[in-house]
C-alpha atoms as one frame of an Amber mdcrd trajectory, in Angstrom:
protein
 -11.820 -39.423  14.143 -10.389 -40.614  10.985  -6.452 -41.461  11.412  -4.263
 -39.724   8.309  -2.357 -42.260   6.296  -0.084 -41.004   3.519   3.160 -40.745
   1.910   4.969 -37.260   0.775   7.609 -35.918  -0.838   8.269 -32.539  -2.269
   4.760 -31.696  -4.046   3.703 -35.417  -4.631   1.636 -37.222  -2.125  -0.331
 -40.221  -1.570  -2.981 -40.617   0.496  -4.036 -44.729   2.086  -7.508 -45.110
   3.806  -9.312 -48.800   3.923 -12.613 -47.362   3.360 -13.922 -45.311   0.733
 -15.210 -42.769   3.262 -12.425 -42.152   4.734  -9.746 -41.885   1.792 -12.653
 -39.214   1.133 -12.621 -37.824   4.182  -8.801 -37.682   4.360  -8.526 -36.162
   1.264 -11.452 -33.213   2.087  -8.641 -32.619   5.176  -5.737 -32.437   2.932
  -7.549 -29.934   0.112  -8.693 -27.699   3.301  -4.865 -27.225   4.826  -3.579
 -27.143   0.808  -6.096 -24.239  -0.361  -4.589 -22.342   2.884  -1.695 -21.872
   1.999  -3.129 -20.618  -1.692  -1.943 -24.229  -3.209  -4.305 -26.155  -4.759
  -4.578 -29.961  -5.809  -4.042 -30.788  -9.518  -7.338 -32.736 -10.287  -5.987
 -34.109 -14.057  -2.723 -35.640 -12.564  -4.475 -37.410  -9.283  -6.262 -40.951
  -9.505  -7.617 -43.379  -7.400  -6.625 -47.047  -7.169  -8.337 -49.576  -4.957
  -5.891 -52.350  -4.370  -7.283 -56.208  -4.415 -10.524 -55.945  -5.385 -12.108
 -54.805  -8.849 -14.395 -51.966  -7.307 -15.519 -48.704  -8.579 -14.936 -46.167
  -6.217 -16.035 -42.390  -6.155 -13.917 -39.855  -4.559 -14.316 -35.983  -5.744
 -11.755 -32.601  -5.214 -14.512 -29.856  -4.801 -17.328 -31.901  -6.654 -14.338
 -33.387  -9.234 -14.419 -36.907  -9.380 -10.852 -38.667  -9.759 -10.742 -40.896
 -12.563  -9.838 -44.571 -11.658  -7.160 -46.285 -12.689  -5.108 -49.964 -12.217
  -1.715 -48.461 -12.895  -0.053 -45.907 -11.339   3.669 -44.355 -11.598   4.470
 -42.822  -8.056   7.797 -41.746  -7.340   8.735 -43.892 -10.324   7.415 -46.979
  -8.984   4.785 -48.339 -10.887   1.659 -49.426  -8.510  -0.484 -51.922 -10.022
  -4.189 -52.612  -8.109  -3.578 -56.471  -8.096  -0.156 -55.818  -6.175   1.822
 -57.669  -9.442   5.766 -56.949  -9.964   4.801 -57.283 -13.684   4.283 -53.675
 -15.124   7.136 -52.174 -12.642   9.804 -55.060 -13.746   8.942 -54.717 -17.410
   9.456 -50.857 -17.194  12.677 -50.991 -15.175  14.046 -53.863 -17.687  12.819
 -51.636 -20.535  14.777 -48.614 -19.160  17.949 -50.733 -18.429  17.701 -51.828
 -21.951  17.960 -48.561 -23.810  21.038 -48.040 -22.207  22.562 -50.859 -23.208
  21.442 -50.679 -26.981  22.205 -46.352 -26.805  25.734 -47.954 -25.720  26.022
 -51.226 -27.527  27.728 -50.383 -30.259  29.731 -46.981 -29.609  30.520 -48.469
 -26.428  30.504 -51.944 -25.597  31.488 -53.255 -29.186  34.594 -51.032 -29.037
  37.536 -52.454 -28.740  39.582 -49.344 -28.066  38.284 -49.260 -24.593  38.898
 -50.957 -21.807  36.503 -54.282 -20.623  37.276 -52.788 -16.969  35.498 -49.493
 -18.174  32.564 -51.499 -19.777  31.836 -53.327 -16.355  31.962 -49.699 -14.361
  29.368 -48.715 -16.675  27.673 -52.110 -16.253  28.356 -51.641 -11.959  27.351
 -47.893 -11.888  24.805 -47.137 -14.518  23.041 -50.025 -16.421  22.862 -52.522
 -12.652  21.700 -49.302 -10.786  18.773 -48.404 -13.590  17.457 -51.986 -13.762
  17.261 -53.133 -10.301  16.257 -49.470  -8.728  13.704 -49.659  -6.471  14.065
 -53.649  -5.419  13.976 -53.180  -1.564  10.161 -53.672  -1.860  10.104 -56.008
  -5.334   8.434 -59.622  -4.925   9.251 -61.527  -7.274   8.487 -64.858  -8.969
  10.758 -67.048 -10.903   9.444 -65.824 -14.085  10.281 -62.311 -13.653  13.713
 -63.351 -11.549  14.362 -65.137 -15.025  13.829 -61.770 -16.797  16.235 -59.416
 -14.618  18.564 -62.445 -15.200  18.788 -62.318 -18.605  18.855 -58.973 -18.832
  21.779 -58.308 -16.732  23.156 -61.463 -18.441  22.853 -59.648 -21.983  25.111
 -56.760 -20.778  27.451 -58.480 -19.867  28.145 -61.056 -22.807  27.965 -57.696
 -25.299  30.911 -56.646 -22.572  33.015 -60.165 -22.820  32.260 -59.978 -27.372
  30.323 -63.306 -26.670  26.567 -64.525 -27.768  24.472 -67.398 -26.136  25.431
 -69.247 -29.310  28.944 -69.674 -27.803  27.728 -71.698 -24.685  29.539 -70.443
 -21.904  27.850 -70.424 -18.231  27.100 -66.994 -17.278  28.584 -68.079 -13.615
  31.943 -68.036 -16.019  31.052 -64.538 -17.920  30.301 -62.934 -14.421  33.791
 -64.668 -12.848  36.354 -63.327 -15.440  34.169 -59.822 -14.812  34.209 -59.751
 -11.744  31.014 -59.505 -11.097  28.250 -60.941  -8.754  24.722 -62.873 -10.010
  22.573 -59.319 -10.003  19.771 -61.323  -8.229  22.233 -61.853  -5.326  22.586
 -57.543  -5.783  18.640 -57.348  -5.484  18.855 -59.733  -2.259  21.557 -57.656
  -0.132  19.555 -54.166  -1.268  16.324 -55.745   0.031  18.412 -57.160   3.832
  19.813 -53.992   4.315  16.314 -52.343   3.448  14.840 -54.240   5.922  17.991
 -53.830   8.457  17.004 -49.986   8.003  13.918 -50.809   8.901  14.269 -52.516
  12.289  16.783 -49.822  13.217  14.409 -47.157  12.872  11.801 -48.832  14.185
  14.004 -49.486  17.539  14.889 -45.859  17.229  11.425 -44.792  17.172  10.862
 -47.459  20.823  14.086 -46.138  22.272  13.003 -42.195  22.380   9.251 -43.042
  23.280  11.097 -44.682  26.390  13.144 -41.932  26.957  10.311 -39.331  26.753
   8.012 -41.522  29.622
């Protein structure tokens, strides 16, 4: 018996074994119950990624082999095999950066508006693009450094100041009102994990109830 390990939503899915027999195996299962129902599994768009080790693995849809890969984009996440933040933190940063130079100067570098309307856009677009998806992000100081400045960059385009004019970014965010967007990451990734435990006690609690 080989136990089913995967994650869904809508028509995308991932499938998790630790051996290559059984990701095989599991994925034979989920083909069988797809072509059913008169679906059938897009061979081009699905890969294979072994995570930690540097391993060539073969796993076939009806004699198709999957082509291999180190990156993936799932759900928007980028996966990388060696578990690293890197590729997903430069892509998020490089998203969260076209909206602030599409806005920089049409926007930001307006004077006619408001500062108070720059740091919504700051608090409900540009924060929620860079940082989405940091409940599960692990991060070093080196990439820490990089959301940093990046949050840091909106927000001295937003005050009309450079680096050049030396004033601590504990000062920009003050007079904005705003909090260090590392702290932002932290509280997502606490009440992540609070969500967690809850469901997890949820899960005990009917089991109980059900003896």
């Amino acid at each position: 018996m080989v136990s089913l390990s995967e994650c869904a939503f809508a028509d995308d899915l991932m499938i998790c074994a630790e051996r290559e027999k059984d990701l095989q195996t599991n994925l034979e299962l989920w083909n069988a119950e797809i072509e059913i129902r008169n679906l059938k599994i897009n061979v081009a768009k699905s890969k294979v990624m072994v995570i930690g080790k540097n391993v060539k693995e073969i796993i076939k849809i009806n004699n198709n082999e999957l082509e291999q890969v180190n990156i993936y984009k799932y759900l928007g996440i980028m996966i990388q095999r060696e578990g690293s933040m890197e590729a997903k933190l430069n892509e998020r940063i490089n998203k969260a950066l076209k909206i602030y130079h599409t806005m920089s100067k049409a926007f930001l570098g307006n004077k006619k508006i408001r500062r108070k309307s720059n740091v919504i856009v700051y608090k409900t677009i540009f924060r929620p693009t860079l940082i989405y998806g940091s409940e599960g992000w692990v991060l070093s100081n080196r990439l820490k450094s990089k959301i940093h400045a990046a949050g840091m960059k909106f927000l001295r385009k937003v005050k009309g100041i450079t680096r050049r004019d030396k004033i601590r970014n504990d000062i920009v965010r003050s007079e904005l009102g705003v909090e260090p967007i590392l702290h932002r990451v932290e509280v997502q990734q606490l009440r992540w994990f609070g969500d967690l435990n809850r469901s997890e006690a949820d899960k005990k609690t009917k089991s109980s109830g059900l003896q």
